[in-house]
Every structure is written in structure tokens, then in C-alpha cells.
Short mmCIF file of C-alpha atoms in Angstrom, two decimals:
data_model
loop_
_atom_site.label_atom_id
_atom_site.label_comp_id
_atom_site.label_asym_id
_atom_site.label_seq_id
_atom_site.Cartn_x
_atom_site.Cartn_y
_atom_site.Cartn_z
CA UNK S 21 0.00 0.00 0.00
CA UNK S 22 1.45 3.63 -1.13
CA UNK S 23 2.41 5.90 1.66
CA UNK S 24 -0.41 8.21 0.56
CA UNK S 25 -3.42 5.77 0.65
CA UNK S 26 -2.26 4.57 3.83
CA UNK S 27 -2.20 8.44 4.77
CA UNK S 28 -5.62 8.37 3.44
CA UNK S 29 -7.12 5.44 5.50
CA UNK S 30 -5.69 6.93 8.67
CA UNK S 31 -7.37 10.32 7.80
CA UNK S 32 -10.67 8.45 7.33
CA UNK S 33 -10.33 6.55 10.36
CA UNK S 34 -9.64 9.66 12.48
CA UNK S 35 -13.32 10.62 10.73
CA UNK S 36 -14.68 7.63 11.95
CA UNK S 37 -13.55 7.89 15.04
CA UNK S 38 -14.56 11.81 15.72
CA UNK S 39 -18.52 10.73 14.35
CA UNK S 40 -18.33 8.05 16.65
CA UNK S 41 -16.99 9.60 19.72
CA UNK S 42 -19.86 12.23 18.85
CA UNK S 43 -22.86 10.14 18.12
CA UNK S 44 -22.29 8.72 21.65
CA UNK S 45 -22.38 12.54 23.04
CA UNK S 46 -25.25 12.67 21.10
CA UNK S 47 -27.09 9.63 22.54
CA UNK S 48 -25.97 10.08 26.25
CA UNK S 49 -25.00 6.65 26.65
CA UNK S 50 -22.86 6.04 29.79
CA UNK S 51 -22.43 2.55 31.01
CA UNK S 52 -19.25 1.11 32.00
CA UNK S 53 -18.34 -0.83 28.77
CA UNK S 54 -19.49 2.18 26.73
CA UNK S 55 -16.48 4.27 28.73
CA UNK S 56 -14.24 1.76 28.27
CA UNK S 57 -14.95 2.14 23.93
CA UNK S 58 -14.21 5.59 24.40
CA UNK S 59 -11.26 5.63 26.33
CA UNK S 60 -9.85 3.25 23.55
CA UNK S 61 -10.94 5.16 21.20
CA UNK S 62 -8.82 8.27 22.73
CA UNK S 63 -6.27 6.10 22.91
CA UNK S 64 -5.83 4.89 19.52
CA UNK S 65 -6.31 9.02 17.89
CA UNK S 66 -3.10 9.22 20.74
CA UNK S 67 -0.92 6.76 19.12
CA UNK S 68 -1.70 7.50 15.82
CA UNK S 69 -2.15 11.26 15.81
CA UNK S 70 1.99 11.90 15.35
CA UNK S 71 1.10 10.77 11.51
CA UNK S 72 -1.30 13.54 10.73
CA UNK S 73 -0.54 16.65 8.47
CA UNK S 74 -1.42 19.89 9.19
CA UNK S 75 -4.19 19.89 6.36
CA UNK S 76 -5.71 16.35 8.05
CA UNK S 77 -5.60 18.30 11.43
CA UNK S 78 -7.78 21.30 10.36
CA UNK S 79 -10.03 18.71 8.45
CA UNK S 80 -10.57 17.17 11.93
CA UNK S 81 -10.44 20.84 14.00
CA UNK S 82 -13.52 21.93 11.26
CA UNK S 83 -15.56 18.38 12.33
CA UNK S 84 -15.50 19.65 15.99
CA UNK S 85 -13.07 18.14 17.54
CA UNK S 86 -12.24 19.82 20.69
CA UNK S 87 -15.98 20.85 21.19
CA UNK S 88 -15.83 16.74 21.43
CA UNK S 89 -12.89 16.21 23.55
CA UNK S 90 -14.39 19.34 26.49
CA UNK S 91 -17.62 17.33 26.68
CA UNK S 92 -15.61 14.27 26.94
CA UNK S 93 -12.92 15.76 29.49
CA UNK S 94 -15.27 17.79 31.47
CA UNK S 95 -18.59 15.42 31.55
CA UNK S 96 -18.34 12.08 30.49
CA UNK S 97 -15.27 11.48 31.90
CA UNK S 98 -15.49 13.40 35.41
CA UNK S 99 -15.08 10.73 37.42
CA UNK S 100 -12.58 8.68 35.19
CA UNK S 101 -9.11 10.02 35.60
CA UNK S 102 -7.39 7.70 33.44
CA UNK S 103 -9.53 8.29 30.32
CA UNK S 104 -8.58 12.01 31.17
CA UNK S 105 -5.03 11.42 30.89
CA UNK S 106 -5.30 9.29 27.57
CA UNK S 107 -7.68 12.16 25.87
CA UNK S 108 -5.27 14.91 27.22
CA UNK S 109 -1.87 13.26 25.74
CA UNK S 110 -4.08 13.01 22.04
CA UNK S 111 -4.85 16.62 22.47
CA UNK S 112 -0.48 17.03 23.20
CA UNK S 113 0.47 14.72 20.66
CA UNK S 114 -2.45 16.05 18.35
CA UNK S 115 -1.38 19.83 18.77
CA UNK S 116 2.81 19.29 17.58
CA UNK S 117 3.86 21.95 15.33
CA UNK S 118 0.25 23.28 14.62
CA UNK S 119 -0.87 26.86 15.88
CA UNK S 120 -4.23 26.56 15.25
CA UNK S 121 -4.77 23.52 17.54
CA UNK S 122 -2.93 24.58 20.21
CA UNK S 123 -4.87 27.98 20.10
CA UNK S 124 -8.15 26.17 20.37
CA UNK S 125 -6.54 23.83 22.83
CA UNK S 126 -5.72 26.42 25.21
CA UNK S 127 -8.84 28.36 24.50
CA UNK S 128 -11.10 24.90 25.39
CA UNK S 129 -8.82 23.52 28.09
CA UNK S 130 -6.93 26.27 29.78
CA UNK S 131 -9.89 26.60 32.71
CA UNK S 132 -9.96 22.60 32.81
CA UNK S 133 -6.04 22.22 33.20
CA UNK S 134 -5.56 24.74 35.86
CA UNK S 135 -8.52 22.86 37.78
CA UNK S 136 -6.99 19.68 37.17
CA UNK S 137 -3.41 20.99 38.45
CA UNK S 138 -5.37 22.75 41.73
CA UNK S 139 -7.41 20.27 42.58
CA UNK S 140 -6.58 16.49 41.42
CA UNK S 141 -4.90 13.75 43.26
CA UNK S 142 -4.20 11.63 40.45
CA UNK S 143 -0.19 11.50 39.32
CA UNK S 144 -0.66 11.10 36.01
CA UNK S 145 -3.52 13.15 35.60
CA UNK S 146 -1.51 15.73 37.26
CA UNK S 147 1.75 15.63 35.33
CA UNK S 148 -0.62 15.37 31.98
CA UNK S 149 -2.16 18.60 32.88
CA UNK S 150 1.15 20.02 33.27
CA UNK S 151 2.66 18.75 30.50
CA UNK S 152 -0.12 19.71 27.87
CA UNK S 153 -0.23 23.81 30.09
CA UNK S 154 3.08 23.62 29.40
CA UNK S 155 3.52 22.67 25.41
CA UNK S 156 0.90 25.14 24.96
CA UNK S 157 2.42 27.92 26.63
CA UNK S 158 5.64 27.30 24.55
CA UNK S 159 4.21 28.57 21.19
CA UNK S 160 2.53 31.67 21.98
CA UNK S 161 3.96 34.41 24.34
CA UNK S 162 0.10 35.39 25.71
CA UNK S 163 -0.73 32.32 26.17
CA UNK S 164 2.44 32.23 28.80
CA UNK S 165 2.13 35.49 29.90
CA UNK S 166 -1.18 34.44 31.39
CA UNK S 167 0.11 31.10 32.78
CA UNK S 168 2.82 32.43 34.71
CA UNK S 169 0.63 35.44 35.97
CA UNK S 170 -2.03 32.29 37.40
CA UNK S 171 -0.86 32.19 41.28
CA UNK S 172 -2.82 29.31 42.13
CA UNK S 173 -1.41 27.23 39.57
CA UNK S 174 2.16 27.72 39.73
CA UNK S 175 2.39 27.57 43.25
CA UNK S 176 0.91 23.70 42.54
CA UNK S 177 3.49 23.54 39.96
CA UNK S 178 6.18 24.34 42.33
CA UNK S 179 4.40 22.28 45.44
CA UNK S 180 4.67 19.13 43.25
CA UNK S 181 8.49 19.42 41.96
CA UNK S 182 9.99 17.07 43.97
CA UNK S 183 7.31 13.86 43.08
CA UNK S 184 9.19 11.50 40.74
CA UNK S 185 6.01 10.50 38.62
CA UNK S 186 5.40 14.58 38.00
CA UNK S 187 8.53 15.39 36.02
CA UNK S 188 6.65 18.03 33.98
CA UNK S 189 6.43 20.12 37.26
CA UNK S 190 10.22 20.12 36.97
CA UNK S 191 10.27 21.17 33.37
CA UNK S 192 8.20 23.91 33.74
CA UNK S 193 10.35 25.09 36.67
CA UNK S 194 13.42 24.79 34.87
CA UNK S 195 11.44 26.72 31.90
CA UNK S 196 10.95 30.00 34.35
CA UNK S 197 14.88 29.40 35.86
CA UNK S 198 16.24 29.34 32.17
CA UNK S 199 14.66 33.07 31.58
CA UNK S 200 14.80 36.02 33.12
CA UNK S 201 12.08 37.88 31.97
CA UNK S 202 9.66 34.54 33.25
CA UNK S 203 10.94 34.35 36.53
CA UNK S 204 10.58 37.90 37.47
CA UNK S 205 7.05 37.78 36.18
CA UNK S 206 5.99 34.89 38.41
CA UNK S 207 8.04 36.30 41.64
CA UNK S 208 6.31 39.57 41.29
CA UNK S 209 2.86 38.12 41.39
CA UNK S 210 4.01 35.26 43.85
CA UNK S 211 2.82 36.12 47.52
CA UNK S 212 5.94 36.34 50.43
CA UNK S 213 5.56 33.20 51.81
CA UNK S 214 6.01 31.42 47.78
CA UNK S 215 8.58 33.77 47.13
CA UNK S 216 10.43 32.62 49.99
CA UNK S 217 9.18 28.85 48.18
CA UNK S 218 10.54 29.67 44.95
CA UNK S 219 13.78 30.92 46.28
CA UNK S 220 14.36 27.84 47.79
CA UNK S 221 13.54 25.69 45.14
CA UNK S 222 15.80 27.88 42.84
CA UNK S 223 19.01 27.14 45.64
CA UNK S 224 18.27 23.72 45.01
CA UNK S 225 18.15 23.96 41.35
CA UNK S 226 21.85 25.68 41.88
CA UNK S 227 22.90 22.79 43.50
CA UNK S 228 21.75 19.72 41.68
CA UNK S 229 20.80 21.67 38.23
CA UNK S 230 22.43 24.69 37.63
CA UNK S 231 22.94 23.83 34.12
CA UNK S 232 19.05 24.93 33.76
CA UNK S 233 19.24 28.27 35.52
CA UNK S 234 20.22 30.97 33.39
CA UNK S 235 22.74 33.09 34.69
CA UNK S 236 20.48 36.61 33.84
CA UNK S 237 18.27 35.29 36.38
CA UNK S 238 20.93 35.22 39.37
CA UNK S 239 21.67 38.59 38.05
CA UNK S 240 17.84 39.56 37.90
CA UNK S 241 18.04 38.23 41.68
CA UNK S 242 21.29 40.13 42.99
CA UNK S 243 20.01 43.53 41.37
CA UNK S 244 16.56 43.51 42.03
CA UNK S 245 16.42 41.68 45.46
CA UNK S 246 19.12 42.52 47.16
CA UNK S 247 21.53 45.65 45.92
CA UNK S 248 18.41 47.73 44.87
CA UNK S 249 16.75 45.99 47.71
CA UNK S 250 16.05 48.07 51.30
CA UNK S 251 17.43 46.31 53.98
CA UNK S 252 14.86 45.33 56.06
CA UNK S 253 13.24 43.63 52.70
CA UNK S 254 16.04 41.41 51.86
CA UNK S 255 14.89 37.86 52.95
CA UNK S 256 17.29 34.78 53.77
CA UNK S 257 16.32 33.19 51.08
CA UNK S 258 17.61 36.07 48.31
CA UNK S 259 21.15 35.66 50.45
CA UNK S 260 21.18 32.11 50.02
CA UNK S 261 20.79 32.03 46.59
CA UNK S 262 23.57 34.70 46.31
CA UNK S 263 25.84 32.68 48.70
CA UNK S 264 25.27 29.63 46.74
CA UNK S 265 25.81 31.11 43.31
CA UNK S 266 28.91 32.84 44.40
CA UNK S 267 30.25 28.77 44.17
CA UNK S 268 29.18 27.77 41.16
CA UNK S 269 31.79 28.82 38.02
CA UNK S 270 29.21 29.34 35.38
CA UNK S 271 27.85 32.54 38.08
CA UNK S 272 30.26 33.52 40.10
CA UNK S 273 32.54 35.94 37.88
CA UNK S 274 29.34 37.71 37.40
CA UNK S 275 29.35 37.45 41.47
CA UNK S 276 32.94 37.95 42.86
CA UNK S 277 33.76 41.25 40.60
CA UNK S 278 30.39 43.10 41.70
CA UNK S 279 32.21 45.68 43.81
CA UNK S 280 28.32 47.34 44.32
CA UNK S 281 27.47 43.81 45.29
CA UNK S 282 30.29 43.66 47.89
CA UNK S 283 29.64 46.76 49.03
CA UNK S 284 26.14 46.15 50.22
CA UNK S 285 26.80 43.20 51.62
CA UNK S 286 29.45 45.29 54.34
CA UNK S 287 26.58 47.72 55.17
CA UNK S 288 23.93 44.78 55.52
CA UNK S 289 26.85 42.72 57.81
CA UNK S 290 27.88 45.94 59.81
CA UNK S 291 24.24 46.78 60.64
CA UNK S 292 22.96 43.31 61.49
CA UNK S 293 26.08 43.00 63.59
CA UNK S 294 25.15 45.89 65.34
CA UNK S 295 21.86 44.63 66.23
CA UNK S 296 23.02 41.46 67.35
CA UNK S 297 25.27 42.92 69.70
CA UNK S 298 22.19 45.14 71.32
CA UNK S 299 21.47 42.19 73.73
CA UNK S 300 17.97 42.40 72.64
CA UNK S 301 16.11 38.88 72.65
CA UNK S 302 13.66 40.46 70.10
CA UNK S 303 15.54 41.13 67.93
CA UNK S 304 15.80 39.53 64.13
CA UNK S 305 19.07 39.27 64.35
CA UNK S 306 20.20 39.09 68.12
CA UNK S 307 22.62 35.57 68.53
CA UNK S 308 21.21 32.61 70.48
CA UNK S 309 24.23 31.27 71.88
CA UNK S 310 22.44 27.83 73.11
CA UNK S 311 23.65 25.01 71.34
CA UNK S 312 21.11 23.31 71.80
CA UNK S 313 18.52 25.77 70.03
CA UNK S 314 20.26 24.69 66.83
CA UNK S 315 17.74 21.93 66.97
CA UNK S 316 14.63 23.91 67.90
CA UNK S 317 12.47 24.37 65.19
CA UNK S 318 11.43 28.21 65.98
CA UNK S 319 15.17 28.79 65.43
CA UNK S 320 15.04 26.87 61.85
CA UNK S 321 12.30 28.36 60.27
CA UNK S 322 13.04 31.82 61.94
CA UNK S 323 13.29 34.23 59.01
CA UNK S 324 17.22 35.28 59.76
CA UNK S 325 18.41 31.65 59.76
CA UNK S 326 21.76 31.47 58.05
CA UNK S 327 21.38 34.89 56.86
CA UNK S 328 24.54 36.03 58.62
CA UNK S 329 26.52 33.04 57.40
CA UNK S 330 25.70 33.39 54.25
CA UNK S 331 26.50 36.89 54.04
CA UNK S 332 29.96 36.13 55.27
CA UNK S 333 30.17 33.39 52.96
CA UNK S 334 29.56 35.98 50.18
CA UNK S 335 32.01 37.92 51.44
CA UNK S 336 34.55 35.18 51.70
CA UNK S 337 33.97 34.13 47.91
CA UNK S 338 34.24 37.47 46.95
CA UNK S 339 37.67 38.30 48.34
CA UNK S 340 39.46 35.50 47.04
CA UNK S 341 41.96 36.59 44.99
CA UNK S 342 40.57 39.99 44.80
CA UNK S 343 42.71 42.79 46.38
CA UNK S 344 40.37 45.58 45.75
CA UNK S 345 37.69 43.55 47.56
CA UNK S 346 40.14 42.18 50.26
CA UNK S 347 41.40 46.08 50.96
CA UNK S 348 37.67 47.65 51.44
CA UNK S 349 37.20 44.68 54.50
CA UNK S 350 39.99 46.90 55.88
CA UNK S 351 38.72 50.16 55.03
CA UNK S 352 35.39 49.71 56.33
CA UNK S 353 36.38 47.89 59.23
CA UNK S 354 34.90 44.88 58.20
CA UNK S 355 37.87 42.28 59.61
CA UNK S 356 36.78 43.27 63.31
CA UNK S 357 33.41 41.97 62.81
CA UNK S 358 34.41 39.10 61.02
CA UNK S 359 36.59 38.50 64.28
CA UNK S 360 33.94 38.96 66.54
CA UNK S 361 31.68 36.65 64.34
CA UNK S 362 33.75 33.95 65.24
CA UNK S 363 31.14 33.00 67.92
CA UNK S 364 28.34 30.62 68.01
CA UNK S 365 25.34 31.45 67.22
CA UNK S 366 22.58 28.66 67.05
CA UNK S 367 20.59 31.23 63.96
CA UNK S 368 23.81 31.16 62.10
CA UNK S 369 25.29 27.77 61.56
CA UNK S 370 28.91 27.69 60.36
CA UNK S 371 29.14 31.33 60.91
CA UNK S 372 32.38 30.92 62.83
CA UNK S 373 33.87 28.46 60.05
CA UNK S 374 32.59 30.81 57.41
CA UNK S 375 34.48 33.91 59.35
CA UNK S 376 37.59 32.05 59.63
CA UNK S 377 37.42 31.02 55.80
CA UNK S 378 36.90 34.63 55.01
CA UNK S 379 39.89 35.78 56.81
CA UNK S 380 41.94 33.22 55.51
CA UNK S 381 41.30 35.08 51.66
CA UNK S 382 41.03 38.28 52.84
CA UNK S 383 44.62 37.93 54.26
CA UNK S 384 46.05 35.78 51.74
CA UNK S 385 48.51 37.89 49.39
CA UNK S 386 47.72 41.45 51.32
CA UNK S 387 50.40 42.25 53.63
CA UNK S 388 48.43 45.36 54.61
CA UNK S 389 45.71 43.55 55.72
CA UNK S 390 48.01 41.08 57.26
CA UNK S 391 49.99 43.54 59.44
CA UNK S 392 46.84 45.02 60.46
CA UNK S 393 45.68 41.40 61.89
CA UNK S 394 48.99 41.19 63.43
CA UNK S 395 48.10 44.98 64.81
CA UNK S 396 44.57 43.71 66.07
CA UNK S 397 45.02 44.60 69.83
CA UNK S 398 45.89 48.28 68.69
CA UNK S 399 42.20 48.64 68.06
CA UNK S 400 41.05 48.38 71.19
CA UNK S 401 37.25 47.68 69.91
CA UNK S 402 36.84 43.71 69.53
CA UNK S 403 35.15 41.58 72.07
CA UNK S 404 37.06 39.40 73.37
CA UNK S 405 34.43 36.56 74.10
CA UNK S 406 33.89 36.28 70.60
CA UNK S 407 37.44 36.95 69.36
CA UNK S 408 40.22 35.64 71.82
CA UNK S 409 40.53 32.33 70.47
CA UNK S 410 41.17 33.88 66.49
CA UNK S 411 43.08 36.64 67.36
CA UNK S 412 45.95 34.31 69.11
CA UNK S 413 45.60 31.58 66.46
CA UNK S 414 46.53 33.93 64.10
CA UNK S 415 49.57 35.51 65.71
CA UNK S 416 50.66 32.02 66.92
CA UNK S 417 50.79 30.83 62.93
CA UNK S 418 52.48 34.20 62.26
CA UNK S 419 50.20 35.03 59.39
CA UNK S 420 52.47 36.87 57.10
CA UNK S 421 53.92 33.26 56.24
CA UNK S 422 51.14 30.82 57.36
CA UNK S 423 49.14 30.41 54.03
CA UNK S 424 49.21 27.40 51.89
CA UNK S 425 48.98 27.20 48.55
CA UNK S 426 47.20 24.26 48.57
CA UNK S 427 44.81 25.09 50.79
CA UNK S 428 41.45 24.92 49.86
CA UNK S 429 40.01 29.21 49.01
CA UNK S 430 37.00 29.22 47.28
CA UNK S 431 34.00 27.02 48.45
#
């Protein structure tokens, strides 16, 4: 048989198909064998739908088609998830490469996906939904524009990530972390508490998938959330991101040169440090120097948790190697805190590791800032229950000489 009358008697059996799934519309028959016909049906215009042309597929959009498949999806189907899932992949495979469909898709389904992705337990139901939201969303930019603006549905999206059997939740994720202009459109219409959500899904992505982040988005993130940012607005979530980026190689040249960067991050540290050292129990950013609390769950989820570590992580990535950097901790008295941060404190894990790290590349190569360690008791200003213990380790490894070249600088 010729490749075009075999082209022929699928077209015709795609017809056949549509008048039948319609007559029974038609004649209201529901019984379970009668469901089971359809959803067989939908299954077969799935697997053979890839063969179609775009001149068979606007034969079969003129016969009705997705009027069909809403009754079908909406009605006869309500309470049969499966046959959902098979009639929704037809409509994916069915809508490849052809504007038209997917413009009457998303015109006929949009209001049914978004309830199936709010409201459905079903896993493959679920990652169907997502799948077909997202192919349509990928051909037309108002289409996606509307999508992304839908709180309710991407906050699903991002709730169901992590679920092995959803993967298209993670490919529409990685869709808004590959593009700058998508991500800030769904943080700005994101309430706090999913900001703070997708921020922490995006410091994940950085460190199992940072080939899918873009790096204009960290930049999106580190000039609109945090340098042109007022302080009390910046949330531990933004710094973590920063923190985490300032590792990674494909970010953190656009990271470690930011002088402006660097330069808030001082005033954030010096101010926070000032409030921690009010001895107010109230305060965001007063130290609990418990150990103990580390495991107390109001401490975890407290909005400053690791903030201060990771600011001093920032600054530790971003004075390796860099003298301008590694002279301004000098200049603005930033090596006293760092110092005095070399306490515990059960909101800022690490922070003492992290200070010591950052001292270690602020010092390496700067004999300025060296001899001003050296210097330290000249100052007269650090406390000496957080300090004592850094101050003599220093002098004891006579730090002019003390650093290793293999040593381990940028983490």
C-alpha cells in the first residue's frame, strides 16, 4: 500500500472515530463498557495522531473536535481520571507543530487544566495537565504570559516538583529558571511566603541543576532583590541564593567582581552585627548562643536563619583573589566583625567556620591587611568573648607566612 493511501485510510479513520466519539455525546449513553470504547478510542487518535498533516488536522479541528474532547474531558469522563489522561496526551500529541490547535486547545482547556493541576490527586492526571499547560504555553507568548501570571497554579506547579512521577512540574520550573524575563514575572505576582518557596527551590536547582538556571536570572536576583533591595526587605532566602551562586563557576565571575554587590553586603553585615550585639532577645538578628537551640524548630524556620553566614560566605567568595575587595574589608572595618563573628550562634550555623574562611582570603597575598591582623590589639574595639581564640591563632601561625597554597580558598 502507497504511503499516501495509507495516509488516506488513517485520515478516514480519524473521521470515523470523531462521528463516533460524537454520536455517543449525542445519545448520552454512559455505562461502563461504553467508557471503556471511548477511552480506547482516545487512545488509539493518541498513538496514531503523530502521523497527521497539518491539512488532516484542520479537516478534523472543522468536524469539531475539541468541542468533542471538552464534553468528553469535562462530563463524560469526570469521574474517570485515566480516560482524562489518555484524551489529554491526544490533544499534546495532536497539537505538535500546529498553531491553530494549540490555540483552540488552550482556548477549550486552559480553565480545565488549571482545575486539574489545583485540585486532582491523580499523578498522572496531574503531570498530563502540566505537561499539555506547558507545550501550549511554549508557542505563543500570551498564552504564557497568562500562565505564569495564574498564582494558584504555579504555586501547585512548584508544590509538586519534587514527586518523581510529575517530572513536567520540573520542566516547567526549569522553563521560568532558564529566563529572566519569566521568573521575574511569576516572583512579582508570587505572595511572600512562595517567594520565599521559589527561592528555595531555585538554591536547590543551583545545587543539583544549575545547568538549567540561566545566569540573567541570578543577576535579575542580585540587582533587584538585594543591591536595589532596602534592607529590612532582603529575605534569607535572596542571600542564600547569592551565597550559593557565588560557588558555582558558570555565576560567580558575574558574582565575585560586583564591587556594588560587595559593598552592600558590608553595610547589611555591619548593621545586622550591630543589632546582634544590642542584647535584645527580640531582635531579628540578636545571637542565640544555646547550642542546643540549633535543633529547635522556631530557630530553623526563623526568618534570619543562616542569613549572617551566608553573608559572610559571600564575602569570603568574593575576596578571594581579589585585592580591591580584600582592601575595602579593611577600610570599612569589616575584619573586626568578622573577628567577633567567630562565635556561636545557634541562627547562624557555620558562621564561625565561614568567618575564619573569610579571613583566611582576605589575608592571603595582602600584607596590609596582614599587618593590620597582626596589629589587632591596637584597636582596642573587639570583644574578646567572641574573638580571643582567632586573634591568638593567628599571631601564633604568624600570618604573614602561614598560608598554603594548597589550601582549599573558594568554596
Amino acid at each position: 500500500m502507497s504511503t499516501e493511501r495509507r495516509q488516506n485510510n488513517d485520515v478516514q479513520e480519524f473521521v470515523c472515530c470523531i462521528i463516533d466519539l460524537n454520536a455517543r455525546r449525542l445519545s448520552g449513553r454512559s455505562d461502563s463498557n461504553d467508557i471503556k470504547n471511548a477511552t480506547d478510542t482516545f487512545r488509539w487518535l493518541r498513538n496514531n495522531s503523530p502521523f497527521l498533516n497539518n491539512s488532516d488536522k484542520c479537516r478534523l479541528l472543522d468536524s469539531g473536535l475539541i468541542e468533542i474532547c471538552s464534553w468528553y474531558c469535562n462530563t463524560y469522563f469526570a469521574n474517570e481520571s485515566l480516560s482524562c489522561s489518555i484524551l489529554l496526551q491526544f490533544l499534546a500529541n495532536f497539537s505538535v507543530g500546529h498553531e491553530n490547535a494549540q490555540r483552540q486547545i488552550f482556548e477549550g482547556f486552559c480553565n480545565t487544566l488549571r482545575h486539574f493541576i489545583v485540585s486532582s490527586q491523580d499523578s498522572k492526571l496531574l503531570n498530563n495537565s502540566i505537561m499539555l499547560l506547558y507545550n501550549l504555553c511554549l508557542c505563543d507568548v500570551n498564552f504564557r504570559e497568562e500562565i505564569l501570571k495564574d498564582v494558584n497554579t504555579i504555586q501547585q506547579i512548584m508544590t509538586h516538583w519534587s514527586q518523581k512521577e510529575l517530572e513536567y512540574s520540573k520542566i516547567f520550573l526549569d522553563s521560568i529558571f532558564s529566563n529572566s524575563k519569566d521568573f521575574l514575572l511569576v516572583f512579582t505576582n508570587l505572595p511572600d511566603c512562595s517567594k520565599d518557596q521559589l527561592m528555595n527551590i531555585i538554591s536547590i536547582w543551583i545545587d543539583n541543576y544549575n545547568e538549567e538556571v540561566s545566569l540573567d536570572v541570578i543577576v535579575t536576583i542580585r540587582n533587584n532583590f538585594f543591591i536595589d533591595c532596602v534592607v529590612d526587605k532582603i529575605t534569607r532566602h535572596v542571600v542564600n541564593v547569592l551565597a550559593k551562586a557565588s560557588n558555582v563557576e558558570k555565576f560567580n565571575y558575574e558574582i565575585k567582581r560586583h564591587t556594588t554587590l560587595l559593598k552592600k553586603v558590608m553595610d547589611l553585615l555591619i548593621f545586622i552585627h550591630k543589632c546582634a550585639k544590642d542584647n535584645d532577645d527580640s531582635n531579628d538578628f540578636s545571637r542565640v548562643k544555646d547550642l542546643s537551640a540549633l535543633f529547635n524548630s522556631d530557630v530553623q524556620t526563623h526568618n534570619r536563619f543562616w542569613f549572617k553566614s551566608d553573608l559572610i560566605r559571600l564575602i569570603a567568595n568574593m575576596c578571594y583573589n581579589n585585592q580591591e575587595h580584600q582592601n575595602l574589608m579593611r577600610s570599612n572595618d569589616i575584619i573586626p566583625i568578622l573577628l567577633e563573628c567567630c562565635a556561636f550562634d545557634a541562627k547562624n550555623p557555620l558562621m564561625r567556620e565561614w568567618s575564619l574562611f573569610a579571613l583566611r582570603n582576605i589575608l592571603e597575598g595582602n600584607l596590609d591587611n596582614q599587618d593590620y591582623v597582626a596589629n589587632i590589639d591596637s584597636i582596642g574595639s573587639i570583644d574578646p568573648e567572641s574573638s580571643i581564640t582567632l586573634t591568638d591563632t593567628l599571631k601564633m601561625a604568624s600570618i604573614k607566612n602561614s598560608i598554603s597554597d594548597s589550601d582549599t580558598m573558594f568554596i
